[in-house]
Coordinates of C-alpha atoms and ligand atoms in Angstrom, one line a residue:
X1 CA -9.8 52.3 21.6
X2 CA -11.6 50.0 24.2
X3 CA -14.2 47.6 22.8
X4 CA -17.2 46.3 24.7
X5 CA -17.9 42.6 24.7
X6 CA -20.3 42.7 21.9
X7 CA -17.9 44.6 19.6
X8 CA -15.3 42.0 20.4
X9 CA -17.5 39.1 19.6
X10 CA -18.3 40.8 16.2
X11 CA -14.5 40.9 15.4
X12 CA -14.1 37.4 16.4
X13 CA -16.9 36.3 14.2
X14 CA -15.5 38.2 11.2
X15 CA -11.9 36.7 11.9
X16 CA -13.1 33.2 12.3
X17 CA -15.3 33.4 9.3
X18 CA -12.3 34.7 7.2
X19 CA -10.2 31.8 8.3
X20 CA -12.5 29.2 7.3
X21 CA -13.8 30.7 4.1
X22 CA -12.2 28.4 1.8
X23 CA -12.5 25.1 3.8
X24 CA -16.4 24.9 4.2
X25 CA -16.1 21.7 6.2
X26 CA -14.7 23.7 9.0
X27 CA -16.8 26.3 10.9
X28 CA -16.7 28.2 14.0
X29 CA -19.8 28.1 16.2
X30 CA -19.6 30.2 19.3
X31 CA -15.9 30.4 18.7
X32 CA -15.6 26.6 18.9
X33 CA -14.2 25.0 15.7
X34 CA -16.4 22.3 14.3
X35 CA -15.6 19.7 11.6
X36 CA -18.7 18.5 9.8
X37 CA -20.7 19.6 12.9
X38 CA -18.4 18.0 15.4
X39 CA -16.2 20.1 17.7
X40 CA -12.5 19.6 17.4
X41 CA -12.3 19.6 21.1
X42 CA -14.6 16.7 21.3
X43 CA -13.0 14.8 18.5
X44 CA -9.5 15.3 20.1
X45 CA -10.6 13.6 23.3
X46 CA -10.5 10.2 21.4
X47 CA -6.8 10.3 20.7
X48 CA -3.5 11.6 21.9
X49 CA -2.1 14.4 19.8
X50 CA -0.8 14.8 17.2
X51 CA -2.8 13.1 14.6
X52 CA -4.0 13.6 11.1
X53 CA -7.7 13.4 10.1
X54 CA -8.7 12.5 6.6
X55 CA -11.9 14.1 5.3
X56 CA -13.1 11.8 2.5
X57 CA -16.1 14.0 1.6
X58 CA -13.8 16.8 0.7
X59 CA -11.6 14.5 -1.4
X60 CA -14.8 13.5 -3.2
X61 CA -16.0 17.0 -3.7
X62 CA -12.7 18.1 -5.1
X63 CA -12.8 15.3 -7.6
X64 CA -16.5 15.9 -8.6
X65 CA -15.8 19.6 -9.1
X66 CA -13.0 18.9 -11.5
X67 CA -14.7 16.3 -13.4
X68 CA -18.1 17.7 -13.8
X69 CA -16.8 21.2 -14.9
X70 CA -14.4 20.0 -17.4
X71 CA -16.6 17.3 -18.8
X72 CA -19.0 20.1 -20.0
X73 CA -16.2 21.0 -22.6
X74 CA -14.1 17.8 -22.9
X75 CA -16.0 14.7 -23.8
X76 CA -13.1 12.3 -23.3
X77 CA -11.5 13.0 -19.9
X78 CA -9.4 10.7 -17.7
X79 CA -8.3 11.8 -14.3
X80 CA -5.8 9.7 -12.5
X81 CA -4.8 10.3 -8.8
X82 CA -0.9 10.9 -8.4
X83 CA -0.3 8.6 -5.4
X84 CA 3.1 10.1 -4.6
X85 CA 1.1 12.9 -2.9
X86 CA -0.4 10.6 -0.3
X87 CA -0.4 6.8 -0.6
X88 CA -2.6 6.0 2.5
X89 CA -4.6 2.9 1.7
X90 CA -7.8 4.6 2.6
X91 CA -7.2 7.5 0.2
X92 CA -6.4 5.0 -2.6
X93 CA -9.4 2.9 -2.0
X94 CA -11.6 6.0 -2.1
X95 CA -10.0 7.2 -5.3
X96 CA -10.6 3.8 -6.9
X97 CA -14.3 3.8 -5.8
X98 CA -14.8 7.3 -7.2
X99 CA -13.6 6.0 -10.5
X100 CA -10.2 7.7 -10.6
X101 CA -7.2 6.2 -12.4
X102 CA -3.9 5.9 -10.6
X103 CA -0.5 7.5 -11.4
X104 CA 2.5 5.4 -10.1
X105 CA 6.3 5.7 -10.1
X106 CA 7.7 2.7 -8.4
X107 CA 7.1 -1.0 -7.7
X108 CA 6.0 0.0 -4.2
X109 CA 3.4 2.2 -5.6
X110 CA 2.4 -0.5 -8.1
X111 CA 1.8 -2.9 -5.3
X112 CA -0.2 -0.3 -3.4
X113 CA -2.4 0.4 -6.4
X114 CA -3.0 -3.4 -7.0
X115 CA -4.0 -3.7 -3.3
X116 CA -6.4 -0.7 -3.6
X117 CA -8.1 -2.6 -6.5
X118 CA -7.1 -0.4 -9.5
X119 CA -7.3 -2.1 -12.9
X120 CA -4.2 -1.9 -15.3
X121 CA -6.6 -0.2 -17.7
X122 CA -6.4 2.8 -15.3
X123 CA -2.7 2.8 -14.6
X124 CA -0.3 5.5 -15.6
X125 CA 3.3 4.5 -15.0
X126 CA 5.8 7.5 -14.8
X127 CA 9.4 7.9 -13.9
X128 CA 12.8 8.8 -15.3
X129 CA 14.4 5.5 -14.6
X130 CA 12.0 2.6 -14.4
X131 CA 13.8 -0.7 -13.9
X132 CA 13.5 -3.5 -16.3
X133 CA 11.7 -5.6 -13.8
X134 CA 9.2 -2.9 -13.2
X135 CA 8.6 -2.5 -17.0
X136 CA 8.4 -6.2 -17.5
X137 CA 5.9 -6.5 -14.8
X138 CA 3.7 -3.7 -15.8
X139 CA 3.7 -4.5 -19.5
X140 CA 2.9 -8.2 -18.7
X141 CA 0.0 -6.9 -16.8
X142 CA -1.2 -4.8 -19.6
X143 CA -0.5 -1.2 -18.3
X144 CA -2.4 1.1 -20.4
X145 CA -0.6 4.5 -20.0
X146 CA 3.2 4.1 -20.0
X147 CA 5.0 7.4 -20.1
X148 CA 8.5 7.3 -21.6
X149 CA 11.3 9.6 -20.4
X150 CA 14.3 8.7 -22.7
X151 CA 15.2 6.9 -25.9
X152 CA 17.0 4.2 -23.9
X153 CA 13.8 3.6 -21.9
X154 CA 11.8 3.4 -25.1
X155 CA 14.2 0.9 -26.7
X156 CA 13.9 -1.2 -23.4
X157 CA 10.2 -1.2 -23.6
X158 CA 10.3 -2.2 -27.3
X159 CA 12.6 -5.2 -26.4
X160 CA 10.2 -6.3 -23.6
X161 CA 7.1 -6.0 -25.8
X162 CA 8.8 -7.9 -28.6
X163 CA 9.7 -10.7 -26.2
X164 CA 6.2 -10.8 -25.0
X165 CA 4.8 -10.6 -28.5
X166 CA 2.7 -7.6 -27.7
X167 CA 2.3 -3.9 -29.0
X168 CA 2.7 -1.4 -26.2
X169 CA 1.3 2.1 -26.3
X170 CA 3.5 4.7 -25.1
X171 CA 3.3 8.4 -24.3
X172 CA 6.4 10.6 -24.4
X173 CA 7.1 13.0 -21.6
X174 CA 8.4 16.2 -23.0
X175 CA 9.4 19.5 -21.7
X176 CA 7.4 22.2 -23.6
X177 CA 8.6 25.4 -25.3
X178 CA 7.2 28.2 -23.1
X179 CA 8.0 31.9 -22.9
X180 CA 10.9 32.8 -20.8
X181 CA 8.8 34.5 -18.2
X182 CA 6.7 31.3 -17.8
X183 CA 9.6 29.0 -17.8
X184 CA 11.3 30.9 -15.0
X185 CA 8.3 30.3 -12.8
X186 CA 8.2 26.5 -13.3
X187 CA 9.0 24.0 -10.7
X188 CA 10.3 21.7 -13.4
X189 CA 12.5 23.7 -15.8
X190 CA 14.3 23.0 -19.0
X191 CA 17.4 21.7 -17.6
X192 CA 15.5 19.3 -15.1
X193 CA 16.2 15.6 -15.1
X194 CA 12.5 14.9 -16.0
X195 CA 11.1 14.5 -19.4
X196 CA 12.9 15.2 -22.6
X197 CA 13.3 18.4 -24.6
X198 CA 10.4 18.8 -27.1
X199 CA 12.8 18.4 -30.2
X200 CA 14.2 15.2 -29.0
X201 CA 10.8 14.1 -28.1
X202 CA 9.9 14.2 -31.9
X203 CA 12.6 11.6 -32.4
X204 CA 11.2 9.3 -29.8
X205 CA 7.8 9.5 -31.5
X206 CA 9.4 8.6 -34.9
X207 CA 11.2 5.7 -33.3
X208 CA 8.0 4.4 -31.8
X209 CA 6.1 4.9 -35.0
X210 CA 8.5 2.7 -36.9
X211 CA 8.7 0.0 -34.4
X212 CA 6.3 -3.0 -34.9
X213 CA 6.0 -3.3 -31.1
X214 CA 5.3 0.2 -30.0
X215 CA 2.3 2.5 -30.6
X216 CA 2.9 6.2 -30.0
X217 CA -0.4 7.4 -28.6
X218 CA 0.2 10.4 -26.3
X219 CA 2.2 13.4 -25.2
X220 CA 2.7 14.0 -21.6
X221 CA 3.7 17.2 -19.9
X222 CA 4.1 17.8 -16.1
X223 CA 6.1 20.9 -15.2
X224 CA 4.8 22.3 -12.0
X225 CA 2.8 22.2 -8.7
X226 CA 0.6 24.6 -7.0
X227 CA -0.5 26.1 -10.3
X228 CA -3.3 28.7 -10.0
X229 CA -3.0 30.5 -13.4
X230 CA -5.1 30.3 -16.4
X231 CA -2.5 32.1 -18.4
X232 CA -0.1 29.2 -17.9
X233 CA -2.6 26.8 -19.3
X234 CA -3.3 29.1 -22.4
X235 CA 0.3 29.2 -23.1
X236 CA 0.9 25.4 -22.6
X237 CA -2.2 24.4 -24.6
X238 CA -1.1 26.6 -27.6
X239 CA 2.2 24.8 -27.6
X240 CA 0.7 21.3 -27.2
X241 CA -1.7 22.0 -30.2
X242 CA 1.1 23.1 -32.5
X243 CA 3.3 20.1 -31.4
X244 CA 0.7 17.4 -32.1
X245 CA -0.4 19.2 -35.4
X246 CA 3.3 19.2 -36.5
X247 CA 3.7 15.5 -35.6
X248 CA 0.7 14.8 -37.7
X249 CA 1.6 17.1 -40.7
X250 CA 5.2 16.5 -40.9
X251 CA 5.6 12.9 -39.6
X252 CA 2.2 11.4 -40.0
X253 CA 2.0 10.5 -36.4
X254 CA -1.3 10.9 -34.8
X255 CA -1.5 11.8 -31.1
X256 CA -4.7 10.8 -29.4
X257 CA -3.8 11.4 -25.8
X258 CA -2.8 14.7 -24.3
X259 CA -1.7 14.2 -20.6
X260 CA -1.4 17.6 -18.9
X261 CA 0.1 16.1 -15.8
X262 CA -0.8 17.2 -12.2
X263 CA 0.3 20.4 -10.8
X264 CA -2.9 22.0 -9.8
X265 CA -3.0 23.9 -6.4
X266 CA -5.4 22.7 -3.7
X267 CA -9.1 23.4 -4.1
X268 CA -9.1 26.1 -1.4
X269 CA -6.2 27.9 -3.0
X270 CA -7.7 27.8 -6.4
X271 CA -10.9 29.1 -5.0
X272 CA -9.0 31.9 -3.2
X273 CA -7.4 32.8 -6.4
X274 CA -10.4 32.7 -8.7
X275 CA -9.3 29.7 -10.7
X276 CA -12.2 28.1 -12.4
X277 CA -12.5 24.7 -14.0
X278 CA -15.3 25.7 -16.5
X279 CA -12.8 28.2 -17.7
X280 CA -10.0 25.7 -18.0
X281 CA -12.4 23.4 -19.9
X282 CA -13.2 26.2 -22.3
X283 CA -9.5 26.9 -22.7
X284 CA -8.8 23.3 -23.6
X285 CA -11.7 23.2 -26.1
X286 CA -10.7 26.4 -27.8
X287 CA -7.0 25.6 -28.1
X288 CA -6.9 21.9 -29.0
X289 CA -8.1 21.1 -32.5
X290 CA -10.6 18.2 -32.8
X291 CA -11.0 17.8 -29.1
X292 CA -13.7 15.2 -29.6
X293 CA -11.1 12.8 -31.1
X294 CA -8.6 13.2 -28.1
X295 CA -8.4 11.9 -24.7
X296 CA -7.4 14.6 -22.1
X297 CA -5.6 13.3 -19.1
X298 CA -4.9 15.0 -15.8
X299 CA -3.0 13.4 -12.9
X300 CA -3.5 15.6 -9.9
X301 CA -2.1 14.8 -6.5
X302 CA -2.1 17.9 -4.4
X303 CA -5.4 19.3 -5.8
X304 CA -7.3 16.3 -4.6
X305 CA -5.7 15.6 -1.2
X306 CA -3.9 18.7 0.2
X307 CA -7.0 20.2 1.7
X308 CA -8.7 16.9 2.5
X309 CA -6.6 16.4 5.6
X310 CA -6.0 18.3 8.8
X311 CA -3.8 17.7 11.7
X312 CA -4.6 18.3 15.3
X313 CA -1.8 19.3 17.5
X314 CA -1.3 20.6 21.1
X315 CA 0.7 23.7 22.3
X316 CA 3.6 22.3 24.4
X317 CA 5.4 25.5 25.4
X318 CA 5.2 29.3 25.0
X319 CA 8.2 31.4 25.1
X320 CA 9.2 35.0 24.3
X321 CA 12.7 35.8 22.8
X322 CA 14.0 38.8 20.9
X323 CA 10.6 40.5 21.0
X324 CA 8.9 37.5 19.5
X325 CA 6.3 35.2 20.9
X326 CA 6.6 31.5 20.0
X327 CA 4.2 28.5 20.5
X328 CA 5.8 25.1 20.1
X329 CA 3.4 22.5 19.2
X330 CA 3.9 18.6 19.2
X331 CA 3.8 18.1 15.4
X332 CA 7.1 18.8 13.6
X333 CA 8.7 19.1 10.3
X334 CA 9.3 15.4 10.3
X335 CA 5.7 14.9 9.2
X336 CA 4.8 18.5 8.1
X337 CA 7.6 18.4 5.5
X338 CA 8.7 22.0 5.0
X339 CA 8.6 22.3 1.1
X340 CA 8.7 25.4 -1.1
X341 CA 5.1 24.8 -1.9
X342 CA 3.6 23.8 1.4
X343 CA 0.8 26.0 2.6
X344 CA 0.1 24.8 6.2
X345 CA -2.2 27.3 8.0
X346 CA -2.9 27.1 11.7
X347 CA -6.1 27.9 13.3
X348 CA -7.4 27.5 16.9
X349 CA -9.8 24.9 18.1
X350 CA -11.3 27.5 20.3
X351 CA -11.0 31.1 19.3
X352 CA -10.2 33.3 22.3
X353 CA -9.8 36.5 20.4
X354 CA -6.9 38.4 19.0
X355 CA -3.6 38.1 20.7
X356 CA 0.1 38.9 20.3
X357 CA 1.6 37.9 16.9
X358 CA 3.0 34.3 17.5
X359 CA 5.3 32.1 15.5
X360 CA 4.5 28.5 15.5
X361 CA 7.4 25.9 15.8
X362 CA 7.5 22.2 16.0
X363 CA 9.2 20.2 18.8
X364 CA 12.3 19.2 16.8
X365 CA 15.6 20.7 17.9
X366 CA 16.1 22.1 14.4
X367 CA 15.8 25.7 13.2
X368 CA 13.8 24.7 10.0
X369 CA 11.0 23.2 12.2
X370 CA 8.7 26.1 11.8
X371 CA 5.1 25.1 10.9
X372 CA 3.9 28.3 9.1
X373 CA 5.9 31.2 7.7
X374 CA 3.3 33.7 8.9
X375 CA 2.9 34.3 12.4
X376 CA -0.8 33.9 13.8
X377 CA -2.6 36.8 15.4
X378 CA -5.0 34.8 17.8
X379 CA -4.6 34.3 21.6
X380 CA -2.4 31.1 22.3
X381 CA -1.6 29.4 25.4
X382 CA 0.1 26.3 26.5
X383 CA -2.2 23.0 26.2
X384 CA -4.3 24.8 23.5
X385 CA -5.4 22.5 20.7
X386 CA -4.6 23.9 17.2
X387 CA -5.6 22.7 13.7
X388 CA -3.2 22.5 10.9
X389 CA -4.9 23.0 7.4
X390 CA -3.7 21.9 4.0
X391 CA -1.6 19.1 5.3
X392 CA -2.7 16.1 3.0
X393 CA -0.2 16.4 0.2
X394 CA 3.5 15.3 0.4
X395 CA 3.3 15.0 4.2
X396 CA 2.5 11.3 5.0
X397 CA 4.3 10.2 1.8
X398 CA 7.5 12.0 2.5
X399 CA 7.4 12.0 6.3
X400 CA 10.6 11.0 8.2
X401 CA 11.4 9.3 11.6
X402 CA 13.6 12.2 12.6
X403 CA 13.7 12.1 16.4
X404 CA 9.9 11.6 16.7
X405 CA 7.4 9.1 15.7
X406 CA 5.2 9.9 12.8
X407 CA 1.6 10.7 14.0
X408 CA -1.5 8.3 13.6
X409 CA -4.1 9.0 10.9
X410 CA -7.9 8.8 11.6
X411 CA -11.0 9.3 9.6
X412 CA -14.1 11.0 11.2
X413 CA -17.1 8.8 11.2
X414 CA -20.8 10.2 10.8
X415 CA -21.5 9.5 14.5
X416 CA -18.5 11.8 15.6
X417 CA -16.2 8.9 16.5
X418 CA -12.8 8.6 14.7
X419 CA -11.6 5.5 13.0
X420 CA -7.9 4.6 13.1
X421 CA -6.6 4.4 9.5
X422 CA -2.9 4.1 10.3
X423 CA -1.2 3.8 13.8
X424 CA 1.5 6.2 14.8
X425 CA 5.0 4.8 14.7
X426 CA 5.9 2.8 17.7
X427 CA 8.8 4.2 19.4
X428 CA 9.8 0.9 21.0
X429 CA 9.8 -0.7 17.6
X430 CA 11.9 2.1 16.3
X431 CA 14.4 1.6 19.0
X432 CA 14.4 -2.2 18.3
X433 CA 15.1 -1.6 14.5
X434 CA 18.0 0.7 15.3
X435 CA 19.6 -2.2 17.2
X436 CA 18.5 -4.6 14.7
X437 CA 21.8 -6.5 14.2
X438 CA 22.4 -6.8 18.0
X439 CA 18.9 -8.1 18.8
X440 CA 18.4 -10.7 16.0
Ligands
PLP1 C1 4.4 13.0 -13.4 C2 3.7 13.5 -12.3 N1 2.4 13.7 -12.4 C3 1.7 14.2 -11.4 C4 2.2 14.7 -10.2 C5 1.4 15.3 -9.1 O1 1.6 16.6 -9.0 P1 0.7 17.5 -8.0 O2 0.7 16.8 -6.7 O3 1.4 18.7 -8.0 O4 -0.6 17.5 -8.7 C6 3.6 14.6 -10.0 C7 4.4 15.1 -8.9 O5 5.5 15.3 -8.7 C8 4.4 14.0 -11.2 O6 5.6 13.9 -11.0

């Protein structure tokens, strides 16, 4: 069937609207992709590709959506940004200004959080093997939320608190008891290195309760990422409620804080799958007894930051092989880390209509360097500018200098200019570091 031009435009409009349905900051106008009203083509003239763009408004909206909807049902709520998802200074400062807490896992992250201005009242310190130096430092500073992962760690914290003549509140990270079906789907399973099984967890609570230097205040559970399921939370909350009631009834230990970890999928993915924070708030309220006396904590990373970054990349080469069309772009898997849960999507900066299905690969000479698992179906030619969606989580923070420098990061200003937040790696510096011992 041959379509006339008007019919073709209609199809284009439908396709482009579908593409940007769940990322409202991006819209096609006359087939030109616009970010907050500025065309990607114009924005891209200000920098060489590839580069990342941070969209602070989206980060803020994601946070507001979470907090306002949950607050309707949970009076005491503390949301803390998991900086391992993306530790760019600008993101951290923004999180601090918005009133988020900060979840850290190492001295490097502690220093970043301090520099971004977070107070130790808003610190959550996590990790399975925190060093004595890290613990001494954070306890001295008055870290408020200290998640404990093992009995030996608990004893070390006790010794430090004793020496410092202080009483340290602690939260025990446990692995919950869930149905076999749910357990199978978790990222962090029963036999994982993280947390402690729920029965041993009771022993840690008992130990802390008896210690004059420890106060057992909370239970912490983080078992997944990219969660889109209300059923999962229903099951988890049922378990948590029984667990803390048993601690109270059988051991006279009162748990005041419930940390449900991170793990939520990005805002766009939650929207796409009909996940709703009011419903989650209702689930928490109806499952947890005496919710008004508890502090509910979330520590999302991916949810806040995944769709608040895009990357702009250029098509370097087109080829056809084995019946497939390939477009190779200038951003690779050294910065778009190919993880099981990554959801990178590629859209054109200018939509030229439907084309042959095309796979998108990065420039690395590595077979895993494929940007999206699904081929795209729009027309692509060499030198085209493409936009990568959902690339804010676990990209910059996990990126590697594998054969290529890591891209620069910018933020879009209101006047359409872009502000450099972090320069790209300098390849001459990279060369120098490689020959460090010979040149110093
Ligand atoms: C303890 C803890 N909390 C929160 C997070 C953040 O997870 P996500 O980015 O899936 O929200 C992680 C991620 O590994 C984690 O280990």
